[in-house]
mmCIF file of C-alpha atoms and ligand atoms in Angstrom:
data_model
loop_
_atom_site.group_PDB
_atom_site.id
_atom_site.type_symbol
_atom_site.label_atom_id
_atom_site.label_comp_id
_atom_site.label_asym_id
_atom_site.label_seq_id
_atom_site.Cartn_x
_atom_site.Cartn_y
_atom_site.Cartn_z
ATOM 1 C CA MET A 1 0.014 -0.021 0.076
ATOM 2 C CA ARG A 2 1.389 3.431 -0.973
ATOM 3 C CA ILE A 3 -0.499 6.596 0.229
ATOM 4 C CA TYR A 4 0.210 10.032 -0.916
ATOM 5 C CA PHE A 5 -0.554 12.673 1.762
ATOM 6 C CA ASP A 6 1.807 15.402 0.340
ATOM 7 C CA HIS A 7 -0.447 17.133 -2.228
ATOM 8 C CA ASN A 8 0.884 20.702 -1.014
ATOM 9 C CA ALA A 9 4.372 19.555 -2.234
ATOM 10 C CA THR A 10 3.020 18.438 -5.579
ATOM 11 C CA THR A 11 0.143 16.601 -7.094
ATOM 12 C CA PRO A 12 -0.121 13.714 -9.654
ATOM 13 C CA VAL A 13 -0.872 14.910 -13.225
ATOM 14 C CA ALA A 14 -4.565 14.284 -14.073
ATOM 15 C CA PRO A 15 -4.984 11.830 -16.995
ATOM 16 C CA ALA A 16 -6.707 14.413 -19.164
ATOM 17 C CA VAL A 17 -3.857 16.848 -18.593
ATOM 18 C CA ALA A 18 -1.232 14.113 -19.497
ATOM 19 C CA GLU A 19 -3.230 13.411 -22.605
ATOM 20 C CA ALA A 20 -3.494 17.008 -23.736
ATOM 21 C CA MET A 21 0.060 17.621 -23.088
ATOM 22 C CA ALA A 22 1.259 14.573 -25.138
ATOM 23 C CA GLN A 23 -0.984 15.650 -27.956
ATOM 24 C CA ALA A 24 0.276 19.243 -27.862
ATOM 25 C CA ALA A 25 3.917 18.046 -27.761
ATOM 26 C CA ALA A 26 3.349 15.947 -30.801
ATOM 27 C CA GLU A 27 1.122 18.111 -32.874
ATOM 28 C CA ASP A 28 1.325 21.658 -31.702
ATOM 29 C CA PHE A 29 5.080 22.082 -32.057
ATOM 30 C CA GLY A 30 5.159 25.408 -33.842
ATOM 31 C CA ASN A 31 6.653 28.446 -32.277
ATOM 32 C CA PRO A 32 3.711 30.475 -31.067
ATOM 33 C CA SER A 33 5.544 33.722 -32.267
ATOM 34 C CA SER A 34 5.742 32.427 -35.917
ATOM 35 C CA VAL A 35 3.117 33.854 -38.364
ATOM 36 C CA HIS A 36 2.750 30.667 -40.252
ATOM 37 C CA HIS A 37 0.107 28.011 -39.735
ATOM 38 C CA PHE A 38 2.127 26.014 -37.371
ATOM 39 C CA GLY A 39 2.889 28.897 -35.199
ATOM 40 C CA GLN A 40 -0.627 30.139 -35.134
ATOM 41 C CA ARG A 41 -1.764 26.765 -34.155
ATOM 42 C CA ALA A 42 0.514 26.713 -31.171
ATOM 43 C CA LYS A 43 -0.488 30.211 -30.256
ATOM 44 C CA ALA A 44 -4.183 29.116 -30.442
ATOM 45 C CA ARG A 45 -3.486 26.516 -27.706
ATOM 46 C CA LEU A 46 -1.786 29.230 -25.578
ATOM 47 C CA ASP A 47 -4.804 31.559 -26.024
ATOM 48 C CA GLU A 48 -7.041 28.663 -24.958
ATOM 49 C CA ALA A 49 -5.004 27.992 -21.859
ATOM 50 C CA ARG A 50 -4.858 31.751 -21.029
ATOM 51 C CA SER A 51 -8.577 31.946 -21.072
ATOM 52 C CA GLU A 52 -9.008 28.771 -18.893
ATOM 53 C CA VAL A 53 -6.600 30.202 -16.346
ATOM 54 C CA ALA A 54 -8.453 33.561 -16.441
ATOM 55 C CA THR A 55 -11.844 31.863 -15.824
ATOM 56 C CA LEU A 56 -10.348 29.986 -12.809
ATOM 57 C CA ILE A 57 -9.555 33.380 -11.134
ATOM 58 C CA ASN A 58 -12.000 35.644 -12.679
ATOM 59 C CA ALA A 59 -9.573 37.552 -14.727
ATOM 60 C CA GLU A 60 -9.123 38.839 -18.265
ATOM 61 C CA PRO A 61 -7.033 36.558 -20.394
ATOM 62 C CA SER A 62 -4.826 39.421 -21.434
ATOM 63 C CA GLU A 63 -3.736 39.860 -17.660
ATOM 64 C CA VAL A 64 -2.388 36.387 -17.477
ATOM 65 C CA VAL A 65 1.498 36.020 -17.844
ATOM 66 C CA PHE A 66 2.690 32.479 -18.226
ATOM 67 C CA THR A 67 5.760 31.584 -16.141
ATOM 68 C CA SER A 68 7.757 28.484 -15.193
ATOM 69 C CA GLY A 69 5.752 28.238 -11.962
ATOM 70 C CA GLY A 70 5.164 29.735 -8.613
ATOM 71 C CA THR A 71 8.709 30.647 -7.813
ATOM 72 C CA GLU A 72 9.043 32.647 -11.129
ATOM 73 C CA ALA A 73 5.663 34.345 -10.640
ATOM 74 C CA ASP A 74 6.577 35.370 -7.165
ATOM 75 C CA ASN A 75 9.973 36.694 -8.337
ATOM 76 C CA LEU A 76 8.396 38.449 -11.256
ATOM 77 C CA ALA A 77 5.877 40.190 -8.996
ATOM 78 C CA VAL A 78 8.213 41.336 -6.249
ATOM 79 C CA ARG A 79 11.287 42.212 -8.415
ATOM 80 C CA GLY A 80 9.111 43.592 -11.189
ATOM 81 C CA VAL A 81 7.128 46.012 -8.952
ATOM 82 C CA ALA A 82 10.071 47.029 -6.791
ATOM 83 C CA GLU A 83 12.030 47.954 -9.872
ATOM 84 C CA ALA A 84 9.162 49.783 -11.658
ATOM 85 C CA LEU A 85 8.399 51.912 -8.648
ATOM 86 C CA GLU A 86 12.018 52.546 -7.638
ATOM 87 C CA PRO A 87 12.134 55.933 -9.588
ATOM 88 C CA THR A 88 9.064 57.100 -7.615
ATOM 89 C CA GLY A 89 11.025 56.833 -4.377
ATOM 90 C CA ARG A 90 8.871 54.084 -3.062
ATOM 91 C CA ARG A 91 11.530 51.733 -1.822
ATOM 92 C CA HIS A 92 9.787 49.867 1.125
ATOM 93 C CA LEU A 93 8.617 46.245 0.722
ATOM 94 C CA VAL A 94 6.438 44.455 3.115
ATOM 95 C CA ALA A 95 5.802 40.670 3.212
ATOM 96 C CA SER A 96 4.534 38.341 5.804
ATOM 97 C CA ALA A 97 6.993 36.378 7.988
ATOM 98 C CA ILE A 98 5.347 33.029 6.838
ATOM 99 C CA GLU A 99 5.717 33.604 3.018
ATOM 100 C CA HIS A 100 7.164 30.852 0.876
ATOM 101 C CA GLU A 101 10.882 31.244 0.242
ATOM 102 C CA ALA A 102 10.197 32.432 -3.316
ATOM 103 C CA VAL A 103 8.908 35.757 -1.784
ATOM 104 C CA LEU A 104 11.081 35.773 1.443
ATOM 105 C CA VAL A 105 14.408 35.241 -0.218
ATOM 106 C CA THR A 106 13.619 37.575 -2.986
ATOM 107 C CA ILE A 107 12.726 40.370 -0.514
ATOM 108 C CA LYS A 108 15.906 39.668 1.406
ATOM 109 C CA ALA A 109 17.948 40.048 -1.857
ATOM 110 C CA LEU A 110 16.293 43.306 -2.419
ATOM 111 C CA ALA A 111 17.139 44.348 1.130
ATOM 112 C CA ARG A 112 20.755 43.752 0.338
ATOM 113 C CA ARG A 113 20.382 46.136 -2.609
ATOM 114 C CA GLY A 114 19.054 48.918 -0.579
ATOM 115 C CA TRP A 115 15.246 48.433 -0.284
ATOM 116 C CA LYS A 116 13.845 48.858 3.252
ATOM 117 C CA THR A 117 11.932 45.652 4.034
ATOM 118 C CA THR A 118 9.415 44.689 6.708
ATOM 119 C CA LEU A 119 8.305 41.220 7.732
ATOM 120 C CA LEU A 120 4.788 41.239 9.122
ATOM 121 C CA PRO A 121 4.275 39.033 12.223
ATOM 122 C CA VAL A 122 1.456 36.566 12.425
ATOM 123 C CA ASP A 123 -0.513 35.547 15.608
ATOM 124 C CA SER A 124 -0.358 32.282 17.199
ATOM 125 C CA THR A 125 -2.983 30.916 14.883
ATOM 126 C CA GLY A 126 -0.913 31.835 11.822
ATOM 127 C CA ILE A 127 -2.988 34.826 10.689
ATOM 128 C CA VAL A 128 -1.667 38.316 9.689
ATOM 129 C CA ARG A 129 -3.575 40.868 11.783
ATOM 130 C CA PRO A 130 -4.512 43.976 9.698
ATOM 131 C CA GLU A 131 -3.418 46.227 12.559
ATOM 132 C CA ALA A 132 0.180 44.799 11.973
ATOM 133 C CA LEU A 133 0.033 45.887 8.367
ATOM 134 C CA ASP A 134 -1.356 49.295 9.381
ATOM 135 C CA ALA A 135 1.528 49.966 11.733
ATOM 136 C CA THR A 136 3.951 49.079 9.013
ATOM 137 C CA LEU A 137 2.712 50.958 5.911
ATOM 138 C CA THR A 138 4.292 54.253 5.011
ATOM 139 C CA ASP A 139 4.000 56.608 1.977
ATOM 140 C CA ALA A 140 7.239 54.905 0.755
ATOM 141 C CA THR A 141 5.722 51.464 0.605
ATOM 142 C CA ALA A 142 5.860 50.078 -2.940
ATOM 143 C CA LEU A 143 4.512 46.660 -2.462
ATOM 144 C CA VAL A 144 2.850 44.418 0.139
ATOM 145 C CA SER A 145 3.118 40.634 -0.467
ATOM 146 C CA VAL A 146 0.895 38.374 1.640
ATOM 147 C CA MET A 147 0.173 34.755 0.711
ATOM 148 C CA HIS A 148 -3.445 33.800 0.223
ATOM 149 C CA ALA A 149 -3.043 30.295 1.892
ATOM 150 C CA ASN A 150 0.005 28.998 3.662
ATOM 151 C CA ASN A 151 1.791 25.865 2.361
ATOM 152 C CA GLU A 152 2.615 24.524 5.814
ATOM 153 C CA ILE A 153 -0.411 25.033 7.806
ATOM 154 C CA GLY A 154 -3.078 25.935 5.181
ATOM 155 C CA THR A 155 -4.348 29.165 6.901
ATOM 156 C CA ILE A 156 -6.086 31.673 4.744
ATOM 157 C CA GLN A 157 -5.197 35.244 5.172
ATOM 158 C CA PRO A 158 -7.573 38.152 5.091
ATOM 159 C CA ILE A 159 -6.333 39.336 1.800
ATOM 160 C CA ALA A 160 -9.102 41.719 0.754
ATOM 161 C CA ASP A 161 -8.766 43.807 3.968
ATOM 162 C CA LEU A 162 -4.972 43.762 3.747
ATOM 163 C CA ALA A 163 -5.038 44.825 0.059
ATOM 164 C CA ARG A 164 -7.547 47.747 0.793
ATOM 165 C CA MET A 165 -5.212 49.000 3.514
ATOM 166 C CA ALA A 166 -2.139 48.834 1.223
ATOM 167 C CA HIS A 167 -4.086 50.720 -1.536
ATOM 168 C CA ALA A 168 -5.155 53.368 0.907
ATOM 169 C CA ARG A 169 -1.381 54.192 1.323
ATOM 170 C CA GLY A 170 -0.739 54.120 -2.472
ATOM 171 C CA ALA A 171 1.071 50.716 -2.320
ATOM 172 C CA LEU A 172 0.482 47.708 -4.719
ATOM 173 C CA PHE A 173 -0.556 44.248 -3.390
ATOM 174 C CA HIS A 174 0.646 40.895 -4.441
ATOM 175 C CA THR A 175 -0.650 37.568 -3.178
ATOM 176 C CA ASP A 176 0.992 34.187 -3.659
ATOM 177 C CA ALA A 177 -2.141 31.946 -4.279
ATOM 178 C CA VAL A 178 -0.153 28.899 -5.137
ATOM 179 C CA GLN A 179 -1.771 26.923 -2.230
ATOM 180 C CA SER A 180 -5.275 28.292 -2.660
ATOM 181 C CA VAL A 181 -5.967 28.300 -6.368
ATOM 182 C CA ALA A 182 -8.219 25.204 -7.104
ATOM 183 C CA LYS A 183 -8.645 24.454 -3.405
ATOM 184 C CA ILE A 184 -10.938 27.440 -2.535
ATOM 185 C CA PRO A 185 -12.739 29.974 -4.966
ATOM 186 C CA VAL A 186 -10.142 32.540 -5.953
ATOM 187 C CA ASP A 187 -11.508 35.694 -7.558
ATOM 188 C CA VAL A 188 -8.836 38.400 -8.273
ATOM 189 C CA ARG A 189 -11.597 41.118 -8.365
ATOM 190 C CA ALA A 190 -13.033 40.121 -4.931
ATOM 191 C CA LEU A 191 -9.620 39.899 -3.349
ATOM 192 C CA GLY A 192 -8.820 43.322 -4.747
ATOM 193 C CA VAL A 193 -5.244 42.554 -5.343
ATOM 194 C CA ASP A 194 -2.836 43.856 -8.237
ATOM 195 C CA LEU A 195 -0.759 40.648 -8.707
ATOM 196 C CA LEU A 196 -1.472 37.083 -8.045
ATOM 197 C CA SER A 197 0.814 33.900 -8.544
ATOM 198 C CA LEU A 198 -0.391 30.448 -9.146
ATOM 199 C CA SER A 199 1.413 27.121 -10.168
ATOM 200 C CA ALA A 200 0.035 24.235 -12.190
ATOM 201 C CA HIS A 201 1.626 21.352 -10.396
ATOM 202 C CA LYS A 202 -0.396 22.222 -7.198
ATOM 203 C CA PHE A 203 -3.578 21.321 -8.889
ATOM 204 C CA ASN A 204 -2.960 18.204 -10.974
ATOM 205 C CA GLY A 205 -1.208 20.067 -13.795
ATOM 206 C CA PRO A 206 2.529 19.714 -14.785
ATOM 207 C CA LYS A 207 5.536 21.049 -12.983
ATOM 208 C CA GLY A 208 7.311 24.038 -14.530
ATOM 209 C CA ALA A 209 4.167 25.862 -15.550
ATOM 210 C CA GLY A 210 2.395 28.773 -13.747
ATOM 211 C CA ALA A 211 1.251 32.236 -14.111
ATOM 212 C CA LEU A 212 1.382 35.652 -12.698
ATOM 213 C CA TRP A 213 -1.883 37.587 -12.946
ATOM 214 C CA ILE A 214 -1.157 41.205 -13.455
ATOM 215 C CA LYS A 215 -4.077 43.601 -13.194
ATOM 216 C CA ARG A 216 -4.429 45.780 -16.288
ATOM 217 C CA GLY A 217 -2.432 49.140 -15.930
ATOM 218 C CA THR A 218 -0.101 47.703 -13.196
ATOM 219 C CA ARG A 219 3.510 48.822 -13.780
ATOM 220 C CA LEU A 220 6.089 46.137 -13.782
ATOM 221 C CA ILE A 221 9.698 45.635 -15.233
ATOM 222 C CA ALA A 222 10.258 42.304 -16.835
ATOM 223 C CA HIS A 223 13.168 40.388 -15.459
ATOM 224 C CA THR A 224 13.779 38.208 -18.556
ATOM 225 C CA THR A 225 14.402 40.255 -21.536
ATOM 226 C CA GLY A 226 15.112 39.502 -25.250
ATOM 227 C CA GLY A 227 11.722 39.153 -26.792
ATOM 228 C CA LYS A 228 8.166 40.471 -26.744
ATOM 229 C CA HIS A 229 6.520 37.213 -25.511
ATOM 230 C CA GLU A 230 3.864 37.521 -22.917
ATOM 231 C CA ARG A 231 3.187 41.323 -23.711
ATOM 232 C CA SER A 232 6.967 41.878 -23.026
ATOM 233 C CA ARG A 233 6.535 40.837 -19.505
ATOM 234 C CA ARG A 234 8.426 37.540 -19.746
ATOM 235 C CA ALA A 235 10.692 37.025 -22.644
ATOM 236 C CA GLY A 236 11.263 33.481 -23.939
ATOM 237 C CA THR A 237 9.488 31.026 -26.188
ATOM 238 C CA GLU A 238 6.506 29.699 -24.195
ATOM 239 C CA ASN A 239 6.432 25.954 -23.012
ATOM 240 C CA VAL A 240 3.328 25.124 -25.150
ATOM 241 C CA PRO A 241 2.669 21.597 -23.831
ATOM 242 C CA ALA A 242 3.212 22.500 -20.187
ATOM 243 C CA ILE A 243 0.987 25.564 -20.648
ATOM 244 C CA VAL A 244 -1.666 23.429 -22.388
ATOM 245 C CA GLY A 245 -1.523 21.143 -19.404
ATOM 246 C CA LEU A 246 -2.034 24.174 -17.015
ATOM 247 C CA GLY A 247 -4.972 25.169 -19.076
ATOM 248 C CA VAL A 248 -6.717 21.853 -18.832
ATOM 249 C CA ALA A 249 -5.834 21.570 -15.067
ATOM 250 C CA ALA A 250 -7.472 24.944 -14.663
ATOM 251 C CA ARG A 251 -10.670 23.783 -16.444
ATOM 252 C CA LEU A 252 -10.859 20.601 -14.459
ATOM 253 C CA ALA A 253 -10.535 22.641 -11.250
ATOM 254 C CA VAL A 254 -13.312 24.949 -12.233
ATOM 255 C CA SER A 255 -15.648 21.910 -12.751
ATOM 256 C CA LYS A 256 -14.828 20.050 -9.562
ATOM 257 C CA LEU A 257 -13.690 22.729 -6.977
ATOM 258 C CA GLU A 258 -16.876 22.830 -5.000
ATOM 259 C CA ALA A 259 -17.341 19.137 -4.702
ATOM 260 C CA ASP A 260 -13.650 18.439 -3.943
ATOM 261 C CA ALA A 261 -13.526 21.099 -1.276
ATOM 262 C CA VAL A 262 -16.405 19.506 0.600
ATOM 263 C CA ARG A 263 -15.137 16.006 0.283
ATOM 264 C CA LEU A 264 -11.419 16.976 1.157
ATOM 265 C CA ALA A 265 -12.618 18.911 4.225
ATOM 266 C CA GLN A 266 -14.491 15.910 5.506
ATOM 267 C CA LEU A 267 -11.610 13.537 4.923
ATOM 268 C CA ARG A 268 -9.178 15.944 6.491
ATOM 269 C CA ASP A 269 -11.336 16.396 9.630
ATOM 270 C CA LEU A 270 -11.690 12.679 9.884
ATOM 271 C CA LEU A 271 -7.895 12.381 9.728
ATOM 272 C CA GLU A 272 -7.345 15.118 12.209
ATOM 273 C CA GLU A 273 -9.987 14.035 14.842
ATOM 274 C CA GLY A 274 -8.594 10.451 14.409
ATOM 275 C CA VAL A 275 -4.944 11.588 15.129
ATOM 276 C CA LEU A 276 -6.006 13.807 18.148
ATOM 277 C CA SER A 277 -8.115 11.004 19.743
ATOM 278 C CA ARG A 278 -5.895 8.051 19.147
ATOM 279 C CA VAL A 279 -2.465 9.540 19.719
ATOM 280 C CA ARG A 280 -1.812 11.491 22.995
ATOM 281 C CA GLY A 281 0.365 14.423 22.982
ATOM 282 C CA THR A 282 -0.698 15.882 19.743
ATOM 283 C CA ALA A 283 -2.023 19.307 18.740
ATOM 284 C CA VAL A 284 -3.114 21.020 15.485
ATOM 285 C CA ASN A 285 -0.943 23.953 14.437
ATOM 286 C CA GLY A 286 -2.732 26.968 13.099
ATOM 287 C CA THR A 287 -6.277 28.021 13.084
ATOM 288 C CA ARG A 288 -8.906 25.282 12.331
ATOM 289 C CA GLU A 289 -11.329 27.960 11.113
ATOM 290 C CA SER A 290 -9.865 29.828 8.242
ATOM 291 C CA ARG A 291 -7.843 27.349 6.167
ATOM 292 C CA VAL A 292 -7.773 25.314 2.907
ATOM 293 C CA PRO A 293 -9.797 22.129 3.066
ATOM 294 C CA ASN A 294 -7.004 19.702 2.304
ATOM 295 C CA THR A 295 -4.349 20.636 4.835
ATOM 296 C CA THR A 296 -3.507 19.876 8.547
ATOM 297 C CA ASN A 297 -0.310 20.375 10.419
ATOM 298 C CA ILE A 298 0.117 18.356 13.678
ATOM 299 C CA SER A 299 2.817 18.297 16.282
ATOM 300 C CA PHE A 300 3.607 15.103 18.193
ATOM 301 C CA ASP A 301 5.284 15.698 21.628
ATOM 302 C CA GLY A 302 8.484 13.785 22.094
ATOM 303 C CA VAL A 303 8.819 12.743 18.327
ATOM 304 C CA GLU A 304 11.329 14.365 15.916
ATOM 305 C CA ALA A 305 9.398 15.163 12.674
ATOM 306 C CA GLU A 306 12.125 13.859 10.319
ATOM 307 C CA SER A 307 12.031 10.460 12.102
ATOM 308 C CA LEU A 308 8.179 10.409 11.967
ATOM 309 C CA LEU A 309 8.353 11.152 8.348
ATOM 310 C CA ILE A 310 10.868 8.332 7.692
ATOM 311 C CA ALA A 311 8.945 5.819 9.816
ATOM 312 C CA LEU A 312 5.728 6.591 8.018
ATOM 313 C CA ASP A 313 7.374 6.196 4.640
ATOM 314 C CA LEU A 314 8.425 2.792 5.660
ATOM 315 C CA GLU A 315 4.735 2.117 6.188
ATOM 316 C CA GLY A 316 4.054 3.410 2.742
ATOM 317 C CA ILE A 317 2.612 6.643 3.809
ATOM 318 C CA ALA A 318 4.122 9.978 2.295
ATOM 319 C CA VAL A 319 3.884 13.102 4.495
ATOM 320 C CA SER A 320 6.215 16.072 4.955
ATOM 321 C CA THR A 321 7.651 18.310 7.464
ATOM 322 C CA GLY A 322 8.075 22.069 7.495
ATOM 323 C CA SER A 323 11.628 21.740 8.660
ATOM 324 C CA ALA A 324 14.424 21.687 6.297
ATOM 325 C CA CYS A 325 17.458 19.511 6.891
ATOM 326 C CA SER A 326 20.485 21.554 6.055
ATOM 327 C CA SER A 327 24.193 20.485 6.767
ATOM 328 C CA GLY A 328 23.023 17.795 9.281
ATOM 329 C CA THR A 329 20.946 20.238 11.417
ATOM 330 C CA LEU A 330 17.160 20.468 11.443
ATOM 331 C CA GLU A 331 16.018 23.941 10.735
ATOM 332 C CA PRO A 332 12.634 24.493 12.498
ATOM 333 C CA SER A 333 9.854 25.677 10.302
ATOM 334 C CA HIS A 334 9.867 29.441 9.907
ATOM 335 C CA VAL A 335 6.077 29.345 9.857
ATOM 336 C CA LEU A 336 5.716 27.709 13.159
ATOM 337 C CA ARG A 337 8.414 29.824 14.573
ATOM 338 C CA ALA A 338 6.706 32.905 13.469
ATOM 339 C CA MET A 339 3.539 31.698 15.201
ATOM 340 C CA GLY A 340 5.580 31.751 18.508
ATOM 341 C CA LEU A 341 5.346 27.978 18.908
ATOM 342 C CA PRO A 342 7.912 26.537 21.395
ATOM 343 C CA SER A 343 10.821 24.614 19.788
ATOM 344 C CA HIS A 344 9.475 21.214 20.774
ATOM 345 C CA ARG A 345 6.449 21.926 18.600
ATOM 346 C CA THR A 346 8.221 23.658 15.699
ATOM 347 C CA GLN A 347 10.506 20.484 15.323
ATOM 348 C CA ASN A 348 7.910 17.819 16.048
ATOM 349 C CA SER A 349 5.370 18.692 13.495
ATOM 350 C CA ILE A 350 4.235 17.138 10.227
ATOM 351 C CA ARG A 351 2.015 18.269 7.399
ATOM 352 C CA LEU A 352 -0.578 15.984 5.975
ATOM 353 C CA SER A 353 -2.147 17.344 2.667
ATOM 354 C CA LEU A 354 -4.842 15.460 0.792
ATOM 355 C CA GLY A 355 -5.933 15.676 -2.729
ATOM 356 C CA ALA A 356 -7.849 14.083 -5.761
ATOM 357 C CA GLY A 357 -6.770 10.500 -5.095
ATOM 358 C CA SER A 358 -7.185 10.570 -1.184
ATOM 359 C CA THR A 359 -9.831 8.253 0.202
ATOM 360 C CA ALA A 360 -11.383 7.348 3.610
ATOM 361 C CA GLU A 361 -9.733 3.957 3.382
ATOM 362 C CA GLN A 362 -6.348 5.741 3.136
ATOM 363 C CA VAL A 363 -7.075 7.858 6.175
ATOM 364 C CA GLU A 364 -8.212 4.794 8.146
ATOM 365 C CA TYR A 365 -4.902 3.002 7.193
ATOM 366 C CA LEU A 366 -2.877 6.004 8.420
ATOM 367 C CA LEU A 367 -4.955 6.145 11.692
ATOM 368 C CA THR A 368 -4.263 2.314 12.321
ATOM 369 C CA ARG A 369 -0.513 2.688 11.571
ATOM 370 C CA LEU A 370 0.369 6.010 13.208
ATOM 371 C CA PRO A 371 -0.299 5.156 16.898
ATOM 372 C CA PRO A 372 2.216 2.220 17.010
ATOM 373 C CA VAL A 373 4.788 4.193 14.938
ATOM 374 C CA VAL A 374 4.559 7.123 17.362
ATOM 375 C CA ALA A 375 4.739 4.829 20.409
ATOM 376 C CA LYS A 376 7.783 3.163 18.988
ATOM 377 C CA LEU A 377 9.575 6.488 18.285
ATOM 378 C CA ARG A 378 8.745 7.804 21.777
ATOM 379 C CA SER A 379 9.919 4.553 23.346
ATOM 380 C CA LEU A 380 13.279 5.030 21.497
ATOM 381 C CA THR A 381 13.780 8.419 22.750
ATOM 382 C CA ARG A 382 12.383 7.389 26.222
ATOM 383 C CA MET A 383 9.926 10.264 26.057
ATOM 384 C CA ALA A 384 6.743 8.657 27.307
ATOM 385 C CA VAL A 385 3.830 11.049 26.912
HETATM 386 C C1 PLP B 401 3.076 29.057 -1.385
HETATM 387 C C2 PLP B 401 3.990 28.617 -2.444
HETATM 388 N N1 PLP B 401 4.461 29.589 -3.198
HETATM 389 C C3 PLP B 401 5.267 29.241 -4.158
HETATM 390 C C4 PLP B 401 5.740 27.925 -4.463
HETATM 391 C C5 PLP B 401 6.578 27.634 -5.592
HETATM 392 O O1 PLP B 401 5.998 27.087 -6.644
HETATM 393 P P1 PLP B 401 6.669 26.202 -7.770
HETATM 394 O O2 PLP B 401 6.982 25.046 -7.243
HETATM 395 O O3 PLP B 401 5.746 26.267 -8.990
HETATM 396 O O4 PLP B 401 7.957 27.157 -8.183
HETATM 397 C C6 PLP B 401 5.204 26.987 -3.603
HETATM 398 C C7 PLP B 401 5.545 25.499 -3.800
HETATM 399 O O5 PLP B 401 5.777 24.809 -2.803
HETATM 400 C C8 PLP B 401 4.257 27.318 -2.643
HETATM 401 O O6 PLP B 401 3.766 26.296 -1.773
#
């Protein structure tokens, strides 16, 4: 038995997506910038995908810029706006402390080049409080970047409120919606943002394809140059098969989002309640109210997350930890740390994220295997709880 509970890391490609990609690779090989039949045929596939992505987020197709994924979309948003607004004297960038590295590291790189940067704190439930943003904004703030849903704990931020506050001070607003798109309704107009990142492989599309939605009229400097592709916002011949895959994944998401959300929330709650009731010394990290339906993050007292991950993998169950293992030391999750959790929880937590193929049988299998695995690990470290 192999069970995949790591859908926030990536998802399997849907069969209809794989089929459309194979067909595009074989038949739509023209360069979309070529004027002849072959080029125009490939361009038509891009246009179709652009419309499908736009429909998913209630945008205009012309506002969608294809990228190589979420990381590039985040980079383009943050660097592109920072550079575009630099001549206006707005040299202050704000991001939440729990952003994905694609935003955090980019902000840090700009800080080294002279931009003033502020990381917004989150409360103990993993939510950015609007008061925190209010206290940070100045007339020099160029951009505020706060993710829609967090990848580790799934919490959903009050984006519409935060964007309104940023706009009131003349700043632009970007949201990394990589973990919310296709899990909950994402409507760029209702969110009131200026830029939004998404990534195909988080919703049964291919890796290496994503998009940055840029509201019409938003100033942004491209960081790849050398061609007029994507309305001069991202030079380089488009990866047609991957973008076709992104489009099909977006279309599928539109058709099943509502039903999937209900089903996954039920499964996730079953899993969570099961763990809390069958394994002592466990706690859910982050709010259980405002979060995406497929994610839970649970800490296990007296159990190192990496050991639990490996032990579960031996049982055929794939989960993940927020901690990164670098040069032999375990880095506690920056998300859990920002929430103020004590070190025994930041290092003892695993994320379980469900998706299209998840079933009640799989959840039950996890619930039968987990208690003895945890008991064994605790006995090894002599930390009876
Ligand atoms: C919130 C968030 N942003 C950005 C990314 C990066 O996306 P990609 O893997 O498409 O570069 C991820 C992927 O883990 C993510 O979870």
